XYZ file of C-alpha atoms in Angstrom:
186
model
C 27.232 81.336 16.317
C 30.527 80.247 17.843
C 32.692 77.780 15.912
C 35.720 75.870 17.210
C 37.598 73.448 14.941
C 40.557 71.103 15.182
C 41.377 69.058 12.041
C 38.074 67.356 11.108
C 36.413 67.797 14.536
C 34.415 70.886 15.402
C 31.911 72.309 17.870
C 29.377 75.001 17.104
C 27.548 77.069 19.671
C 24.184 78.741 19.076
C 21.972 80.958 21.181
C 18.744 79.312 20.029
C 17.900 75.641 19.592
C 16.122 76.316 16.285
C 19.338 77.716 14.794
C 21.287 74.643 15.919
C 18.704 72.259 14.442
C 18.653 74.166 11.155
C 22.465 74.199 10.969
C 22.689 70.449 11.627
C 20.073 69.696 8.965
C 21.790 71.906 6.374
C 25.209 70.468 7.237
C 23.963 66.912 6.645
C 22.473 67.947 3.301
C 25.685 69.700 2.271
C 27.874 66.724 3.177
C 25.577 64.318 1.268
C 26.264 66.301 -1.924
C 29.891 65.169 -1.627
C 29.101 61.598 -0.559
C 30.042 62.259 3.082
C 28.161 61.588 6.311
C 28.363 62.889 9.859
C 29.216 60.344 12.517
C 25.926 60.002 14.382
C 27.738 58.762 17.494
C 29.738 61.996 17.665
C 27.118 64.427 16.355
C 24.125 65.961 18.016
C 22.677 68.912 19.842
C 23.484 69.385 23.514
C 22.145 72.086 25.791
C 25.126 73.933 27.280
C 24.015 77.227 28.788
C 25.575 79.539 31.346
C 22.146 80.694 32.463
C 20.762 77.158 32.858
C 23.662 75.149 34.256
C 21.359 72.538 35.822
C 19.714 71.879 32.463
C 23.053 71.847 30.668
C 24.769 68.607 29.760
C 28.428 67.811 29.537
C 29.929 67.179 26.098
C 33.165 65.585 24.884
C 35.538 67.188 22.394
C 39.157 66.187 21.600
C 39.346 63.811 24.569
C 38.044 66.327 27.104
C 34.742 66.535 28.927
C 33.444 70.124 28.971
C 31.163 71.033 31.859
C 29.983 74.033 33.873
C 31.456 74.751 37.298
C 32.168 77.742 39.486
C 35.461 79.570 39.844
C 36.978 80.144 43.272
C 35.194 83.485 43.347
C 31.841 81.845 42.528
C 31.494 82.833 38.880
C 30.263 80.269 36.321
C 32.952 78.982 33.961
C 33.519 76.152 31.516
C 35.886 73.515 32.881
C 37.632 70.612 31.163
C 38.831 67.239 32.325
C 40.110 64.139 30.574
C 37.156 62.105 29.317
C 36.712 58.786 31.096
C 36.853 56.898 27.811
C 40.171 58.462 26.752
C 41.617 58.017 30.246
C 40.861 54.280 30.216
C 42.125 53.929 26.639
C 45.407 55.647 27.527
C 45.931 53.371 30.522
C 45.108 50.322 28.407
C 47.644 51.473 25.829
C 50.352 51.841 28.491
C 49.435 48.409 29.895
C 49.782 46.745 26.493
C 53.027 48.575 25.806
C 54.563 47.644 29.172
C 53.457 44.040 28.813
C 55.020 43.719 25.376
C 58.214 45.670 26.183
C 58.967 44.533 29.737
C 61.922 42.402 28.533
C 63.712 45.449 27.092
C 66.557 47.057 29.082
C 65.286 49.309 31.867
C 67.061 52.351 30.424
C 65.172 51.867 27.140
C 61.831 51.462 28.956
C 62.557 54.580 31.010
C 63.271 56.660 27.889
C 60.144 55.549 26.036
C 57.942 55.930 29.114
C 59.307 59.434 29.575
C 58.272 60.295 25.999
C 54.814 58.815 26.511
C 54.266 60.802 29.711
C 55.457 64.046 28.115
C 53.022 63.525 25.253
C 50.189 62.899 27.691
C 51.021 65.990 29.775
C 51.293 68.120 26.625
C 47.827 67.106 25.425
C 45.876 66.819 28.676
C 47.816 69.393 30.733
C 45.116 72.045 30.655
C 44.010 74.335 33.450
C 41.536 72.553 35.712
C 42.635 69.007 34.794
C 45.187 68.471 37.566
C 43.244 65.665 39.308
C 43.114 63.590 36.127
C 46.835 64.111 35.509
C 47.746 63.111 39.070
C 45.538 60.029 38.845
C 47.134 59.037 35.532
C 50.621 59.388 37.072
C 49.610 57.151 39.986
C 48.051 54.544 37.695
C 51.093 54.430 35.368
C 53.351 54.007 38.388
C 51.235 51.056 39.523
C 51.349 49.527 36.043
C 55.142 49.802 36.012
C 55.298 48.064 39.398
C 53.058 45.296 38.098
C 54.718 44.649 34.740
C 58.334 45.162 35.768
C 57.789 42.607 38.514
C 56.843 40.100 35.821
C 60.162 40.204 34.006
C 61.103 36.790 35.385
C 59.664 33.996 37.514
C 60.705 35.797 40.686
C 59.642 39.257 41.802
C 62.088 41.798 40.466
C 61.308 44.509 43.006
C 60.274 44.876 46.586
C 58.666 48.164 47.555
C 61.902 49.813 48.652
C 63.806 48.783 45.512
C 61.007 49.948 43.236
C 60.791 53.300 45.064
C 64.535 53.795 44.570
C 64.361 52.877 40.875
C 61.309 55.124 40.304
C 63.082 58.068 41.948
C 66.235 57.389 39.909
C 64.258 57.311 36.659
C 63.163 60.906 37.333
C 60.257 60.706 34.888
C 58.411 63.907 33.915
C 55.880 64.762 36.615
C 52.307 65.778 35.809
C 52.134 69.402 34.807
C 49.788 71.982 33.414
C 51.232 73.258 30.135
C 48.387 75.576 29.182
C 48.898 79.229 30.007
C 45.924 81.309 31.151
C 44.445 83.709 28.644
C 45.410 87.279 29.427
C 44.006 89.945 27.128
C 46.593 92.363 25.807
C 46.767 95.693 27.598
C 45.531 98.599 25.503
């Protein structure tokens, strides 16, 4: 069995389906003794096998979709990308924030947006997730264009003015913060 946990979320891996079913049944019974229940929407058994990648399904854990893919050299590996649900929720959160804070001074908006982007890069900046990060950056930029242009009855920015302001803001660019695992030399 393989067990990975973060706070109250965890994933267990088993070689055989029977072991996984038994574990899930015993876990439910154990939690019931303490008046707790598993979230059925988040719990279940998913086939995720290196030897049967076509029969394997993707699963979501901590805002990432885990799936099988090949490395550049053609070896099977587990990859991660931002889950579609979390991606949309993050963009919706930025939209609501920009809409409610668009009347604040631009320097204040820039500082808070910088913090929000750093937090996003720190959580989702894992190896193999570059496309999602770049797409998020592009979407946030578009949201800023949209909501900052609604600060008054007239358009606040033309394309050239917005480009200049965006460059001047010098917001943190998308980046991978995860370092590759390198076993210690013996």
